[in-house]
Short mmCIF file of C-alpha atoms in Angstrom, two decimals:
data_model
loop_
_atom_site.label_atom_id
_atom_site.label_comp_id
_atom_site.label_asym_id
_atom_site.label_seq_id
_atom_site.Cartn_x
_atom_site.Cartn_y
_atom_site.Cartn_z
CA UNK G 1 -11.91 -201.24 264.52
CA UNK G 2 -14.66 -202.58 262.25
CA UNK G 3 -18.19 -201.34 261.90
CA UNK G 4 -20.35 -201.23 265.12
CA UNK G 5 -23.69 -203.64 264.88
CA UNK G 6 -24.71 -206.77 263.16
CA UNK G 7 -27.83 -207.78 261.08
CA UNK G 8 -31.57 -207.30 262.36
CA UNK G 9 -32.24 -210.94 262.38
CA UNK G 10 -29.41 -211.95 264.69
CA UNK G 11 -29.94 -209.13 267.08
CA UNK G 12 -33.10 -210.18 268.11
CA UNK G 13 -34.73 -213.30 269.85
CA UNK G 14 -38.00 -214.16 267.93
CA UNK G 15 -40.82 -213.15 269.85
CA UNK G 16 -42.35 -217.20 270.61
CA UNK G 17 -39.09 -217.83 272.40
CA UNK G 18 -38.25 -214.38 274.34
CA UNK G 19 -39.74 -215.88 277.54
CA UNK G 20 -37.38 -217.96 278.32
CA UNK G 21 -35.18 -215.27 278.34
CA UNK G 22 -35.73 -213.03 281.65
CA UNK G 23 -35.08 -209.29 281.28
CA UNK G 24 -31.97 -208.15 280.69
CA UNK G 25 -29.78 -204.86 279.69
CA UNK G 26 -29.88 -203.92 276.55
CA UNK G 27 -33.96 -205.04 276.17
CA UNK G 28 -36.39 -202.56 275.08
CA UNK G 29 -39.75 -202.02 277.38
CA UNK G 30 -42.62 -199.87 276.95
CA UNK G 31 -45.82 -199.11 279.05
CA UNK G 32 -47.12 -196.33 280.42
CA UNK G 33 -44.67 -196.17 283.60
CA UNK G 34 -42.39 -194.55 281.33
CA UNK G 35 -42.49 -191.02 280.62
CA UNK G 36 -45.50 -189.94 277.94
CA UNK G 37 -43.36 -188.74 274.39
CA UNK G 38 -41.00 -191.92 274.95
CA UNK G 39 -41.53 -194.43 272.17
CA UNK G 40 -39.95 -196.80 274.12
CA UNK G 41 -37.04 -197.26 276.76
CA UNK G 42 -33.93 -199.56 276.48
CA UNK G 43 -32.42 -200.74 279.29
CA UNK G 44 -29.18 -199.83 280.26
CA UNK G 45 -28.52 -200.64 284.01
CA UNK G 46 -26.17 -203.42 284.14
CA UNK G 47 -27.88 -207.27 284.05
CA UNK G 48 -26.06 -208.38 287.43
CA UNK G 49 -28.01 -205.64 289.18
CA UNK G 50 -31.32 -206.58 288.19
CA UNK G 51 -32.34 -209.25 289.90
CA UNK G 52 -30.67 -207.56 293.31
CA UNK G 53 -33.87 -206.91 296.11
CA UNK G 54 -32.24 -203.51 296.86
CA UNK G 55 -32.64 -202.44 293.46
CA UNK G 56 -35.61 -201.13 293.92
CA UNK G 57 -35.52 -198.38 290.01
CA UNK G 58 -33.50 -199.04 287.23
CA UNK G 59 -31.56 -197.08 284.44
CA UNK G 60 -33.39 -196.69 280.75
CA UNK G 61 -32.55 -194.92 277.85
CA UNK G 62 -35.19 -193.28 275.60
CA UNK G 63 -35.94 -195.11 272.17
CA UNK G 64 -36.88 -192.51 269.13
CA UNK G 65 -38.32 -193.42 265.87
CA UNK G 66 -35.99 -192.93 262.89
CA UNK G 67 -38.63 -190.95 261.08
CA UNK G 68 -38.65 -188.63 263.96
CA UNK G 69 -34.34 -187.50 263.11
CA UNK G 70 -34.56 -184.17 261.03
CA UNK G 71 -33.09 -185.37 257.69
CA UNK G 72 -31.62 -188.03 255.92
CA UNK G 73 -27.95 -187.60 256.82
CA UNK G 74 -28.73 -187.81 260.33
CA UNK G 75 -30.79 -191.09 259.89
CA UNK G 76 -27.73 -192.34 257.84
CA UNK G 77 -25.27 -191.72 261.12
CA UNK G 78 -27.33 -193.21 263.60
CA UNK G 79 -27.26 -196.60 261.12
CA UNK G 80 -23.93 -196.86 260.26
CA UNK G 81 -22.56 -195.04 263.72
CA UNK G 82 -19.35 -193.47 261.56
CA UNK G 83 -19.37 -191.20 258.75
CA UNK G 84 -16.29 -191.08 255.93
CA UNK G 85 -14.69 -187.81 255.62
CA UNK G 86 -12.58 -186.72 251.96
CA UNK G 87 -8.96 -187.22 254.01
CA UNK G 88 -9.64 -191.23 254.19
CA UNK G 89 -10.96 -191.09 257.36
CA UNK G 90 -13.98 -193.36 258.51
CA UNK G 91 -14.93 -191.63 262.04
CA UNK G 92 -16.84 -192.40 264.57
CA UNK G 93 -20.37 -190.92 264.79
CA UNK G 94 -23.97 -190.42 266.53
CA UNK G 95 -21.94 -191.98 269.56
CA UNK G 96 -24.57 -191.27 272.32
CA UNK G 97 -26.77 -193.92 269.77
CA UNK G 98 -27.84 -197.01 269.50
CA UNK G 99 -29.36 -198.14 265.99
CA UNK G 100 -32.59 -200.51 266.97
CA UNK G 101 -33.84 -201.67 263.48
CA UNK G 102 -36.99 -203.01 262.93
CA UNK G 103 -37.83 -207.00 263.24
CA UNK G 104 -40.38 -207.07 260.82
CA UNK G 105 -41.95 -204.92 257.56
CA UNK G 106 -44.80 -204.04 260.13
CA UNK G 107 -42.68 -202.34 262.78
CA UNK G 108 -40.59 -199.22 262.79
CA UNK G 109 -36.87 -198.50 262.75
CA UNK G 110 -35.79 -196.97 265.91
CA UNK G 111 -33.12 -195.92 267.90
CA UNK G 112 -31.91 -195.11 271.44
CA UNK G 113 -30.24 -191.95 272.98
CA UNK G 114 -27.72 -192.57 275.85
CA UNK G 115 -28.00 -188.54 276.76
CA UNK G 116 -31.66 -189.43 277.64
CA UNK G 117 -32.24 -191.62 280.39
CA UNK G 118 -34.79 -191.64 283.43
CA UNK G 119 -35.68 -194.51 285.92
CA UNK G 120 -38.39 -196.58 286.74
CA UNK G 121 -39.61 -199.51 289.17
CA UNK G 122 -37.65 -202.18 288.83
CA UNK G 123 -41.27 -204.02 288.81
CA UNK G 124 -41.62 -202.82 285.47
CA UNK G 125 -39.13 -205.10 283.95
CA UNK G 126 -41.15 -207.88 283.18
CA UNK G 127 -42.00 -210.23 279.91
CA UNK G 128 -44.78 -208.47 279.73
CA UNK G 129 -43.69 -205.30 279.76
CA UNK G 130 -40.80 -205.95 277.06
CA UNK G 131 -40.88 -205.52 273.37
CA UNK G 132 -37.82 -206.12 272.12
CA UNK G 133 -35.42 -208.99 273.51
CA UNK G 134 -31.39 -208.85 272.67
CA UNK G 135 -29.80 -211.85 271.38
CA UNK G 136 -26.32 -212.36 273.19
CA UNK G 137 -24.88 -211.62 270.16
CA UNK G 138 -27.17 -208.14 270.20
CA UNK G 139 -26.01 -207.70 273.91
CA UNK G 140 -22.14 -207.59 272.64
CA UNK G 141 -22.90 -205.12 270.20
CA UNK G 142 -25.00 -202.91 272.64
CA UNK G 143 -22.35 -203.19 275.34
CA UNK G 144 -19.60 -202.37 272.93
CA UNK G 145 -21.54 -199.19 271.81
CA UNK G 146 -22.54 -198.44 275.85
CA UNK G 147 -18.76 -198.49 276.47
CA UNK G 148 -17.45 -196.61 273.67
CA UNK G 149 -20.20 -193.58 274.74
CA UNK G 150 -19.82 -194.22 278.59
CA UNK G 151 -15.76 -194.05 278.41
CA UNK G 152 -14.36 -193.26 275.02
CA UNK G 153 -12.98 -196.82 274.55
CA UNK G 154 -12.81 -198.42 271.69
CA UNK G 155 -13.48 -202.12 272.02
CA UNK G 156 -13.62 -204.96 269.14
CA UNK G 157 -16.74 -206.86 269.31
CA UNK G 158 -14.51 -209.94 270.41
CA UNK G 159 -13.06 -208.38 273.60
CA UNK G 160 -16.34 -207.46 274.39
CA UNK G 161 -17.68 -211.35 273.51
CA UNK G 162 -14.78 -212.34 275.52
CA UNK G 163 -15.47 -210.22 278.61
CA UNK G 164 -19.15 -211.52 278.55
CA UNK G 165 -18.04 -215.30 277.87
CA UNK G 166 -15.66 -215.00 280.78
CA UNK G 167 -18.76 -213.97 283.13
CA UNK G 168 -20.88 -215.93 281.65
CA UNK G 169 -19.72 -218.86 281.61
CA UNK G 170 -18.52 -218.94 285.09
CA UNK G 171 -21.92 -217.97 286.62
CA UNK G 172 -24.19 -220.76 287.37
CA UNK G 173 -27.02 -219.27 288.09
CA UNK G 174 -27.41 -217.46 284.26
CA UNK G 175 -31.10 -217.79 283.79
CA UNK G 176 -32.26 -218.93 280.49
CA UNK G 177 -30.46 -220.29 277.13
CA UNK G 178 -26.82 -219.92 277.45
CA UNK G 179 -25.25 -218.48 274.46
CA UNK G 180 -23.00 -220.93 272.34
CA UNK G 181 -20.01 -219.70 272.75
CA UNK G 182 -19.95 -219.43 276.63
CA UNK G 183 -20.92 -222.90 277.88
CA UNK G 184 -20.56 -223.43 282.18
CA UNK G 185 -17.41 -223.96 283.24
CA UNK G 186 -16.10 -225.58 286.32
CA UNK G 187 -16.74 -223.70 289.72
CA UNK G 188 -13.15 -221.99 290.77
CA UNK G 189 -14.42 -221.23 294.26
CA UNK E 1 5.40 -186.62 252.03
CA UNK E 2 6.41 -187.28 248.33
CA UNK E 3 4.81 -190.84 247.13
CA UNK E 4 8.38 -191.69 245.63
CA UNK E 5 10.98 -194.05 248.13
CA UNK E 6 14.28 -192.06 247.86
CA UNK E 7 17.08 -194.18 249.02
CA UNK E 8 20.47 -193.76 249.96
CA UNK E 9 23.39 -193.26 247.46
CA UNK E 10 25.63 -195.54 249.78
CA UNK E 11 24.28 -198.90 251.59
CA UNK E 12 25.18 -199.15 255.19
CA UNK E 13 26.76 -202.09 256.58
CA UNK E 14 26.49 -203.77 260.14
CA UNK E 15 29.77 -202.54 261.66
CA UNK E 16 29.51 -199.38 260.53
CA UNK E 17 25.47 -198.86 261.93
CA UNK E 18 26.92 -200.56 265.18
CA UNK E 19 29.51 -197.73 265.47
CA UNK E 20 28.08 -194.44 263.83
CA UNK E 21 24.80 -194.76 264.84
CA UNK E 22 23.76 -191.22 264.98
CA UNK E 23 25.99 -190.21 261.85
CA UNK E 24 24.29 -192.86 260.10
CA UNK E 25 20.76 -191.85 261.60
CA UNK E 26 21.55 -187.97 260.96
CA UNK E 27 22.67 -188.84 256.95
CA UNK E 28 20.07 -191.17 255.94
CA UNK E 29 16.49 -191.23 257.79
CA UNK E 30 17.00 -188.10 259.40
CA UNK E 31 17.20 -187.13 255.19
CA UNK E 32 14.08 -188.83 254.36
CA UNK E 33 16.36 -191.42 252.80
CA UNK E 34 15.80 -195.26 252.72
CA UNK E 35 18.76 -196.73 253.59
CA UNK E 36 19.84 -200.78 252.65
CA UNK E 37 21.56 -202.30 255.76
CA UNK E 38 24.27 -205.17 254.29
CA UNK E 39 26.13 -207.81 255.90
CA UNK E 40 28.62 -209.23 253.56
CA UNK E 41 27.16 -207.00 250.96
CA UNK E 42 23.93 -209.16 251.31
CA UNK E 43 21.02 -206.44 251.88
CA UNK E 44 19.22 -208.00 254.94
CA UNK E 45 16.70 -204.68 256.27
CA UNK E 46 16.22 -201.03 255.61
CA UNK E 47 16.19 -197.97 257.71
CA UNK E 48 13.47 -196.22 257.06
CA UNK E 49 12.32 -192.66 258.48
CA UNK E 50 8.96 -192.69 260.27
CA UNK E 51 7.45 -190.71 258.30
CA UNK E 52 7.40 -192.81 255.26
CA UNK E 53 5.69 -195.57 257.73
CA UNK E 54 3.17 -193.25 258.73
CA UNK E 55 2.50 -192.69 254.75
CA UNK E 56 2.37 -196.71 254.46
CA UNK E 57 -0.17 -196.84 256.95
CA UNK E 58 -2.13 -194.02 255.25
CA UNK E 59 -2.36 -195.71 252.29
CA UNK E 60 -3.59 -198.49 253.39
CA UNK E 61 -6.23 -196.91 255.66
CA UNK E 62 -7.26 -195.14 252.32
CA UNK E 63 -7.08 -198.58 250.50
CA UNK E 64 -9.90 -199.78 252.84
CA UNK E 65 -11.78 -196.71 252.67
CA UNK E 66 -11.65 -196.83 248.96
CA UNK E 67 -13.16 -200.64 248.79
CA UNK E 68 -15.78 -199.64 250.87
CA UNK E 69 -17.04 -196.98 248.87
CA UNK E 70 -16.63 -199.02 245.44
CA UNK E 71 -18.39 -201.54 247.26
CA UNK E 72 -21.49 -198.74 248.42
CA UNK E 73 -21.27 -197.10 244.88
CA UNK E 74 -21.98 -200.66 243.06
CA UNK E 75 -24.65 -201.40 245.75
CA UNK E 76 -26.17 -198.58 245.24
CA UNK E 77 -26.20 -197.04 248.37
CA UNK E 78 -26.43 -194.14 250.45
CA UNK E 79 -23.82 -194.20 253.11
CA UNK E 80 -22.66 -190.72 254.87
CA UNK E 81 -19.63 -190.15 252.72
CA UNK E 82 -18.16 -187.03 252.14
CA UNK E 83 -16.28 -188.37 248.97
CA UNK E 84 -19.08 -189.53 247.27
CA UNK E 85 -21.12 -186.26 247.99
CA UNK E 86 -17.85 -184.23 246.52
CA UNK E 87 -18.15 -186.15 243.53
CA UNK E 88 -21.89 -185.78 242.97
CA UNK E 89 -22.59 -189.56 243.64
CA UNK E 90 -25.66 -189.39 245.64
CA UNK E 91 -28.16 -192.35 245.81
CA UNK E 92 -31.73 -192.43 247.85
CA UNK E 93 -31.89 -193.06 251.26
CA UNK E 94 -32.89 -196.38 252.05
CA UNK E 95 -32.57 -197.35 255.89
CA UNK E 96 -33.06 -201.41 255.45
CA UNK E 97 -30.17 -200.89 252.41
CA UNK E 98 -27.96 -198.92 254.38
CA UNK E 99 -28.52 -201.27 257.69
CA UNK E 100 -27.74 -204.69 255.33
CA UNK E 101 -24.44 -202.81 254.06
CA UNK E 102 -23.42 -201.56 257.39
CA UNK E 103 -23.75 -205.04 258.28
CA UNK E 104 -22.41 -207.12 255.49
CA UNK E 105 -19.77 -204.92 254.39
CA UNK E 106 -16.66 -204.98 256.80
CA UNK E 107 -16.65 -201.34 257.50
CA UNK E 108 -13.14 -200.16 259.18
CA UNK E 109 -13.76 -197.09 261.80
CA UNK E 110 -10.27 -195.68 261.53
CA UNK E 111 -10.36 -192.53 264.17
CA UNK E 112 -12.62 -191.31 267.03
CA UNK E 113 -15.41 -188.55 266.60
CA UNK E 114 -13.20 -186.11 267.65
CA UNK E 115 -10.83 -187.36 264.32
CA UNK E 116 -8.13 -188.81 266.20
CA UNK E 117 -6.44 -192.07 265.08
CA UNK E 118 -8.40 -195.00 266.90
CA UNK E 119 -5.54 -196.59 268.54
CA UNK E 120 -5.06 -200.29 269.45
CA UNK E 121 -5.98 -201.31 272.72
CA UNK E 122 -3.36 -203.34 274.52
CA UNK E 123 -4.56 -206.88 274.99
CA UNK E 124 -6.29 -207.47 277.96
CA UNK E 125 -7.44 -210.74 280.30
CA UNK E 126 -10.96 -210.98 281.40
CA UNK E 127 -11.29 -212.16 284.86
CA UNK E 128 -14.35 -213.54 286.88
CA UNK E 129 -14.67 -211.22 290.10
CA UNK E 130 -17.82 -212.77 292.05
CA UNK E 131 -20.09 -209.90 293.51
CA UNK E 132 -20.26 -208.93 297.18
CA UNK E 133 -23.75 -209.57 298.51
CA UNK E 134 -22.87 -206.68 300.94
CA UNK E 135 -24.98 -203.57 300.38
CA UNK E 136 -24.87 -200.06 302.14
CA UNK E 137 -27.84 -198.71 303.59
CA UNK E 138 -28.99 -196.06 300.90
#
């Protein structure tokens, strides 16, 4: 399977245009509703949920700061998300992590621990409240990771495109700029 | 596994693999010999024992492995190799470096943390299911 994320400028929507883009997994929030030594929380509870009115709290993850990992090594792992061993091995590592580099010079590199996860007001989930916004591309590779540490399965970044394009496309009601490769398709009801 | 292909003395033709299949199995492959299958004398496959398949694929796993650490050694950076450690190649952290290799470079994962062989998935067919507007009470 190849490597697990792509570059920092395609995983994000620019700032000016992330309001057109309402809240969804894989975003990063932060405000004081979340628990005082987070940096930041990701959001992990599936999009189709969060616009339910019976979801009243929803599933994040803690972000860390890289600087805050112990040593170098450990830094490197989170990153690259596999380590190669002397026996030709690449193998998968740091899989409870998500690597969340930085947009700009000015911000910090961080990451997110699936092993760490509390839940707040759905109400908290707004534009406001978010800092960083997942490109659909971004969303693929956060799902793919999500999976792999949620199941222990090993999905390409295409099936994973594939699965959302499928949903996607068929839906709609999908708020906000569809991505390219999953235009609306003809209702099948 | 030795990296020399030994192969059979004798080649083995179509009649005779059709009618001594596990002689033919027990005195070749099951010998760690290659063995040239001939119709009309023509050789048209090989019998080969699993085990020098399994070495194939290890190569080539190493193959890719090997690019991608002549590829991080030229860059110039610091990737979590054990190889390059061994060998006293070390190079200075650098996270944006590291991210823009990750990310450029077409990495191949080839086993699971616990160091098993990542296997192929079978293919699978993504279906629409619509949601249930139903919810229980809790």
């Amino acid at each position: 399977m190849k490597g697990w994320y792509i570059n920092a400028k395609d995983l994000y929507v620019p700032a000016k245009n992330a309001s057109k883009y309402p809240v969804r997994q894989g975003d990063v929030v932060h405000g004081s509703f979340l628990p005082v030594d987070w940096a930041a929380g990701q959001v992990v509870h599936p999009t189709c949920e969060l616009t339910k009115p019976s979801v009243k709290t929803v599933q994040i993850a803690r972000v860390h700061a890289l600087a805050d990992l112990a040593s170098d090594f450990e830094r490197q792992l989170v990153i690259t998300g596999f380590r190669e061993l002397e026996n030709g091995e690449t193998r998968i590592d740091a899989a409870h992590t998500f690597f969340l580099p930085k947009r700009s010079k000015a911000q910090k590199d961080t990451f997110v621990t699936f092993r760490e996860l509390t839940s707040i007001s759905a109400n908290h989930l707004t534009n406001k409240s978010r800092v960083l916004t997942l490109t659909h591309e971004g969303r693929v590779t956060f799902i793919r990771r999500w999976i792999y540490f949620r199941f222990r399965w090993g999905l390409s970044y295409d099936e994973v495109q594939e699965a959302e394009r499928v949903r996607i496309s068929a839906d709609p009601n999908f708020a906000g700029p569809r991505p390219v490769w999953a235009p609306l398709t003809a209702s099948t009801s | 596994m030795s990296s020399e292909l030994i192969f059979s003395q004798s080649p083995v033709g179509h009649r005779h693999l059709q009618n001594k299949l596990p002689q033919v199995l027990r005195e070749t492959v099951e010998q760690g010999l290659i063995a040239p299958l001939t119709n009309h004398g023509v050789v048209d496959a090989y019998l080969v024992p699993p085990d020098v398949i399994e070495a194939f694929r290890e190569m080539e796993r190493k193959n890719s492995v090997l690019t991608m650490l002549v590829a991080a050694e030229r860059a110039e950076v610091a990737i979590p190799s054990e190889t390059l450690r061994q060998r006293g190649i070390k190079f200075e952290f650098d996270a944006d470096r590291l991210h823009w290799f990750t990310t450029t470079f077409p990495v191949e994962i080839t086993h699971d943390e616990n160091g098993l062989p990542l296997r192929e998935t079978p293919p699978f067919k993504s279906e629409y299911i619509p949601e249930s507007d139903f919810e229980i009470s809790i």
